Amino acid sequence: MIKRFKLVLSKIRITMKQTVVRIILLLCTCFLWSCNSNRTFTERELALVPQVQKMTLGQSSFRFKKSTGFVVENAEQEVIAGQLASMFEKAAGWKPQVIVGGGESSNQVYFKTEPSLGEEAYLLDVKKNGIIIKAAQPAGFFYGIQTLRQLLPAEIENNPTHENVDWLVPVVSISDSPSFKWRGYMLDVSRHFFPKEDILRMIDNLSLHKINRFQLHLVDGNGWRIEIKKYPKLTEIGAWRVNREDKYWGSRPKQQPGEKATYGGFYTQEDIKEIVAYAQSRYITVIPEIEMPAHNTSALAAYPQFSCTGGPFTVLPGGSWPITDIYCAGNDSTFLFLQDVLSEVIDLFPSKYIHIGGDEADKTEWKKCPKCKKRIKAEGLKDEGELQSYFIKRIEKFINSKGRVLLGWDEILEGGLPPQATVMSWRGTQGGIDASRQGHDVVMSPEVPCYFDHYQGPKDQEPMAFGGCNLLSEVYKFDPVPKELDKEAAKHVLGAQANLWTEFVPNFKHAEYMTFPRIAALAEALWSPKEVHSWDSFWNRIQLLQKRYDRIGINYSKSASKIAVQAQSEPANSNK
Ligand code: ACM
Ligand code: ZN
């Protein structure tokens, strides 16, 4: 009996001890939390990518609490604030209120229009008891919110357990605007097709980096990816190829008679509208690319009458070189077909720029084709090079008649540029240099370092990629304005673009691997002024940004770390 009593007493003592320990722990936590509201951050703790133009870091911090709200001026700002409020809802389990028009009170985030700022510029002022974001345009508020998002703990990206996070933002004053207005990324959805949901995900993750142009390479020999109502066979036939995914890209046998084409896919016009609207709400313009006169065997498989030979053609399951299956430039019905296609495309995409490809057209068939020869003669053209120029100029007239601007790869310089065209320079920067000197706007996307289908680390440790190697550090160092350009020509360089061709990118996880973190490096090269570029600082921020990528679930590459380790180990080895 006494024994049992002692046992009960000792149990009570243990329980009391545990309770006391718990109370002490709780008090410590509360104490730490109250201290934390005064927590001061150092610059090396901040993972702003791209780096901001000017920043003054202060003492202490602002805490987001359940009572914190956003006070905005209009419906557009309400949507932007609502995006961050929704992230809190998922991450914290509570959603800050967004109020249109409201009085001043403490611990709120205020949006205030400041008309003197540039289109994408913003000011972000974080004080201990309140935050103010100023911008002239919605895009500026959006970028201010992206910066605020990056100042918040990484758990804001995805914290489904609703674990206790102290939602602190350092006291800081930021003044920011981009160096270049074209900060682009292209995804080839023809060589491999990526469903709409993947595209939306990519748009989301590009917007975190303040990328503002997203080019969809919708047409190539391996698949036509956009529904065109007037020509249903473009997707009924053109969107599908035989599945040769088990074979090397460059040696895939063509479709055999009787073989069914089952591999591929396409975006309906409803899908496209959703993609465009989703991107718009993240201040990204989607630019459609409809390839011509080459890179379109998929279209000719559906409508062979628009070729020189009449076909037949099948959608290519892999690589084919040179690209001789091209539209007939002597046939007026080809142009009527392309105008119909472009009309539907233009109705779907509000983008000022319509990309018409224009690259790598082999003129073998044009040399043989009676209609093409007749066209050369009738138009007084010198050769097939000028016939290509005739083709592109004719298409430009149509695009201009719809109030849009033609954008094409640098081959559109050959035989003379269309008068209003903008050039995307991919075979190095020479095309961009020539075009800008002729007074044309250009976007720089030279293979080195802007092609993200190239390797990003030691080849023997990387999945199969396309040829060369574009390291993270090389992307970071890229300056889109070539040194040889004078001031006047340099003004025509709108910015730059990364291109992800997908011959060796069979799924979306792989597309993410090739894109991140290299897109972060390009984003900083294009957004941040040269004075704040610093590889050491970027490298530190990338380590922190990766924690955010982990939360989002981005399948990013760590190849640059392998390079860093190799580079460090080399001098040690050479000392032996
Ligand atoms: C291209 O890489 N052919 C534009
Ligand atoms: Zn022809």
CSV table of C-alpha atoms in Angstrom, one decimal, residues 318-513:
chain,number,residue,atom,x,y,z
A,318,GLY,CA,13.1,12.8,-83.8
A,319,GLY,CA,15.8,14.8,-85.5
A,320,SER,CA,16.0,15.4,-89.3
A,321,TRP,CA,18.7,17.5,-91.0
A,322,PRO,CA,18.8,19.6,-93.1
A,323,ILE,CA,15.3,21.0,-93.0
A,324,THR,CA,14.2,20.7,-96.6
A,325,ASP,CA,10.4,20.2,-96.0
A,326,ILE,CA,9.4,23.8,-96.2
A,327,TYR,CA,6.4,25.9,-97.3
A,328,CYS,CA,6.2,26.7,-101.0
A,329,ALA,CA,6.9,30.4,-101.4
A,330,GLY,CA,5.6,30.4,-105.0
A,331,ASN,CA,2.1,29.3,-104.0
A,332,ASP,CA,-0.3,32.1,-103.0
A,333,SER,CA,-2.5,29.6,-101.1
A,334,THR,CA,0.4,29.0,-98.7
A,335,PHE,CA,0.2,32.6,-97.7
A,336,LEU,CA,-3.6,32.6,-97.4
A,337,PHE,CA,-3.2,29.5,-95.1
A,338,LEU,CA,-0.6,31.2,-93.0
A,339,GLN,CA,-2.6,34.4,-92.8
A,340,ASP,CA,-5.6,32.4,-91.6
A,341,VAL,CA,-3.4,30.6,-89.0
A,342,LEU,CA,-1.9,33.9,-87.8
A,343,SER,CA,-5.3,35.6,-87.6
A,344,GLU,CA,-6.5,33.0,-85.1
A,345,VAL,CA,-3.1,33.2,-83.2
A,346,ILE,CA,-3.3,37.0,-83.1
A,347,ASP,CA,-6.8,36.8,-81.7
A,348,LEU,CA,-5.6,34.6,-78.9
A,349,PHE,CA,-2.4,36.4,-77.9
A,350,PRO,CA,-2.5,40.1,-77.1
A,351,SER,CA,1.3,40.2,-77.4
A,352,LYS,CA,2.7,43.1,-79.5
A,353,TYR,CA,5.2,40.7,-80.9
A,354,ILE,CA,4.4,37.6,-83.1
A,355,HIS,CA,7.4,35.3,-83.6
A,356,ILE,CA,7.5,33.7,-87.0
A,357,GLY,CA,10.7,31.7,-86.6
A,358,GLY,CA,12.4,32.1,-90.0
A,359,ASP,CA,15.5,30.0,-89.1
A,360,GLU,CA,17.4,27.2,-90.8
A,361,ALA,CA,15.3,26.9,-94.0
A,362,ASP,CA,17.2,24.8,-96.5
A,363,LYS,CA,16.2,26.0,-100.0
A,364,THR,CA,16.8,22.7,-101.9
A,365,GLU,CA,13.1,22.4,-102.8
A,366,TRP,CA,12.7,26.1,-103.7
A,367,LYS,CA,15.6,25.7,-106.2
A,368,LYS,CA,13.7,22.9,-108.0
A,369,CYS,CA,10.1,24.1,-107.6
A,370,PRO,CA,8.6,25.7,-110.8
A,371,LYS,CA,6.3,27.9,-108.7
A,372,CYS,CA,9.1,29.2,-106.5
A,373,LYS,CA,11.3,29.8,-109.6
A,374,LYS,CA,8.4,31.7,-111.2
A,375,ARG,CA,8.0,33.8,-108.1
A,376,ILE,CA,11.8,34.7,-108.1
A,377,LYS,CA,11.5,35.8,-111.7
A,378,ALA,CA,8.2,37.7,-111.3
A,379,GLU,CA,9.4,39.6,-108.2
A,380,GLY,CA,12.9,40.4,-109.7
A,381,LEU,CA,14.6,38.5,-106.9
A,382,LYS,CA,18.3,37.6,-107.1
A,383,ASP,CA,18.0,34.1,-105.6
A,384,GLU,CA,16.4,31.8,-103.0
A,385,GLY,CA,17.9,33.9,-100.2
A,386,GLU,CA,15.9,36.9,-101.4
A,387,LEU,CA,12.9,34.6,-101.8
A,388,GLN,CA,13.1,34.0,-98.1
A,389,SER,CA,13.2,37.7,-97.5
A,390,TYR,CA,10.2,38.1,-99.9
A,391,PHE,CA,8.3,35.5,-97.8
A,392,ILE,CA,9.0,37.1,-94.5
A,393,LYS,CA,8.3,40.6,-95.7
A,394,ARG,CA,4.9,39.5,-97.1
A,395,ILE,CA,4.1,37.9,-93.7
A,396,GLU,CA,5.2,41.1,-92.0
A,397,LYS,CA,2.8,43.2,-94.0
A,398,PHE,CA,0.0,41.0,-92.8
A,399,ILE,CA,1.2,41.1,-89.1
A,400,ASN,CA,1.5,44.9,-89.3
A,401,SER,CA,-2.0,45.1,-90.8
A,402,LYS,CA,-3.2,43.6,-87.5
A,403,GLY,CA,-1.3,46.1,-85.5
A,404,ARG,CA,1.4,43.7,-84.4
A,405,VAL,CA,5.2,43.5,-84.8
A,406,LEU,CA,7.0,40.6,-86.5
A,407,LEU,CA,9.8,39.0,-84.5
A,408,GLY,CA,12.1,36.4,-86.0
A,409,TRP,CA,15.4,34.5,-85.6
A,410,ASP,CA,18.4,36.3,-87.1
A,411,GLU,CA,18.1,34.5,-90.4
A,412,ILE,CA,15.4,37.1,-91.3
A,413,LEU,CA,18.3,39.4,-92.0
A,414,GLU,CA,19.3,37.4,-95.0
A,415,GLY,CA,18.1,39.0,-98.3
A,416,GLY,CA,17.1,42.1,-96.4
A,417,LEU,CA,15.2,42.7,-93.1
A,418,PRO,CA,11.4,43.5,-93.2
A,419,PRO,CA,11.1,47.2,-92.4
A,420,GLN,CA,9.5,47.0,-89.0
A,421,ALA,CA,10.9,43.6,-87.8
A,422,THR,CA,12.5,42.9,-84.4
A,423,VAL,CA,15.4,40.3,-84.5
A,424,MET,CA,16.1,37.6,-82.0
A,425,SER,CA,19.8,36.9,-82.3
A,426,TRP,CA,20.7,33.3,-81.7
A,427,ARG,CA,23.8,32.5,-83.8
A,428,GLY,CA,25.9,34.6,-81.5
A,429,THR,CA,25.3,38.3,-81.2
A,430,GLN,CA,26.3,39.3,-84.8
A,431,GLY,CA,22.7,39.3,-86.1
A,432,GLY,CA,21.7,41.5,-83.2
A,433,ILE,CA,24.6,43.8,-83.8
A,434,ASP,CA,23.8,44.1,-87.6
A,435,ALA,CA,20.1,44.6,-87.0
A,436,SER,CA,20.5,47.2,-84.2
A,437,ARG,CA,22.9,49.2,-86.4
A,438,GLN,CA,20.2,49.2,-89.1
A,439,GLY,CA,17.9,50.7,-86.5
A,440,HIS,CA,15.9,47.6,-85.6
A,441,ASP,CA,15.1,46.4,-82.1
A,442,VAL,CA,16.8,43.2,-81.1
A,443,VAL,CA,16.6,40.6,-78.3
A,444,MET,CA,19.8,38.8,-77.6
A,445,SER,CA,19.7,35.0,-77.1
A,446,PRO,CA,23.0,33.8,-78.4
A,447,GLU,CA,23.6,30.0,-78.0
A,448,VAL,CA,26.4,30.9,-75.6
A,449,PRO,CA,25.3,31.4,-72.9
A,450,CYS,CA,21.5,31.6,-73.4
A,451,TYR,CA,20.7,28.1,-74.7
A,452,PHE,CA,19.5,26.2,-71.7
A,453,ASP,CA,19.5,22.9,-73.6
A,454,HIS,CA,23.2,22.9,-73.3
A,455,TYR,CA,25.0,21.2,-70.5
A,456,GLN,CA,25.4,23.0,-67.2
A,457,GLY,CA,28.0,20.8,-65.5
A,458,PRO,CA,30.6,18.1,-66.1
A,459,LYS,CA,29.2,16.1,-69.1
A,460,ASP,CA,29.9,12.7,-67.5
A,461,GLN,CA,27.7,13.6,-64.5
A,462,GLU,CA,24.8,15.2,-66.4
A,463,PRO,CA,21.8,13.8,-68.3
A,464,MET,CA,22.1,13.9,-72.1
A,465,ALA,CA,22.0,17.5,-73.4
A,466,PHE,CA,22.5,19.3,-76.6
A,467,GLY,CA,26.2,19.8,-77.3
A,468,GLY,CA,28.0,22.7,-75.5
A,469,CYS,CA,28.1,23.8,-71.9
A,470,ASN,CA,26.6,27.0,-70.5
A,471,LEU,CA,27.6,27.2,-66.9
A,472,LEU,CA,25.6,29.1,-64.3
A,473,SER,CA,28.5,31.5,-63.9
A,474,GLU,CA,28.7,32.2,-67.6
A,475,VAL,CA,25.0,33.0,-67.8
A,476,TYR,CA,25.5,35.3,-64.8
A,477,LYS,CA,28.2,37.2,-66.6
A,478,PHE,CA,26.2,37.7,-69.8
A,479,ASP,CA,25.8,41.3,-70.9
A,480,PRO,CA,23.2,41.6,-73.7
A,481,VAL,CA,24.8,44.8,-75.1
A,482,PRO,CA,27.9,43.9,-77.1
A,483,LYS,CA,30.9,46.2,-76.5
A,484,GLU,CA,31.2,47.2,-80.1
A,485,LEU,CA,27.8,48.9,-80.2
A,486,ASP,CA,27.6,52.6,-80.1
A,487,LYS,CA,25.0,54.3,-77.8
A,488,GLU,CA,22.4,54.7,-80.6
A,489,ALA,CA,22.5,51.1,-81.6
A,490,ALA,CA,22.7,49.9,-78.0
A,491,LYS,CA,19.3,51.5,-77.4
A,492,HIS,CA,17.8,48.9,-79.7
A,493,VAL,CA,18.8,46.0,-77.5
A,494,LEU,CA,15.6,45.3,-75.6
A,495,GLY,CA,17.1,42.6,-73.4
A,496,ALA,CA,17.8,38.9,-73.7
A,497,GLN,CA,16.1,35.6,-73.6
A,498,ALA,CA,17.0,32.0,-72.4
A,499,ASN,CA,15.8,29.3,-74.8
A,500,LEU,CA,15.1,25.8,-73.7
A,501,TRP,CA,14.9,23.5,-76.8
A,502,THR,CA,13.5,20.1,-75.7
A,503,GLU,CA,15.0,17.4,-78.0
A,504,PHE,CA,16.6,16.0,-74.9
A,505,VAL,CA,14.0,17.1,-72.4
A,506,PRO,CA,11.3,14.4,-72.3
A,507,ASN,CA,9.4,15.7,-69.3
A,508,PHE,CA,8.6,18.7,-67.2
A,509,LYS,CA,10.8,17.8,-64.2
A,510,HIS,CA,13.7,17.7,-66.7
A,511,ALA,CA,12.7,21.1,-68.1
A,512,GLU,CA,12.9,22.5,-64.6
A,513,TYR,CA,16.3,20.9,-64.1
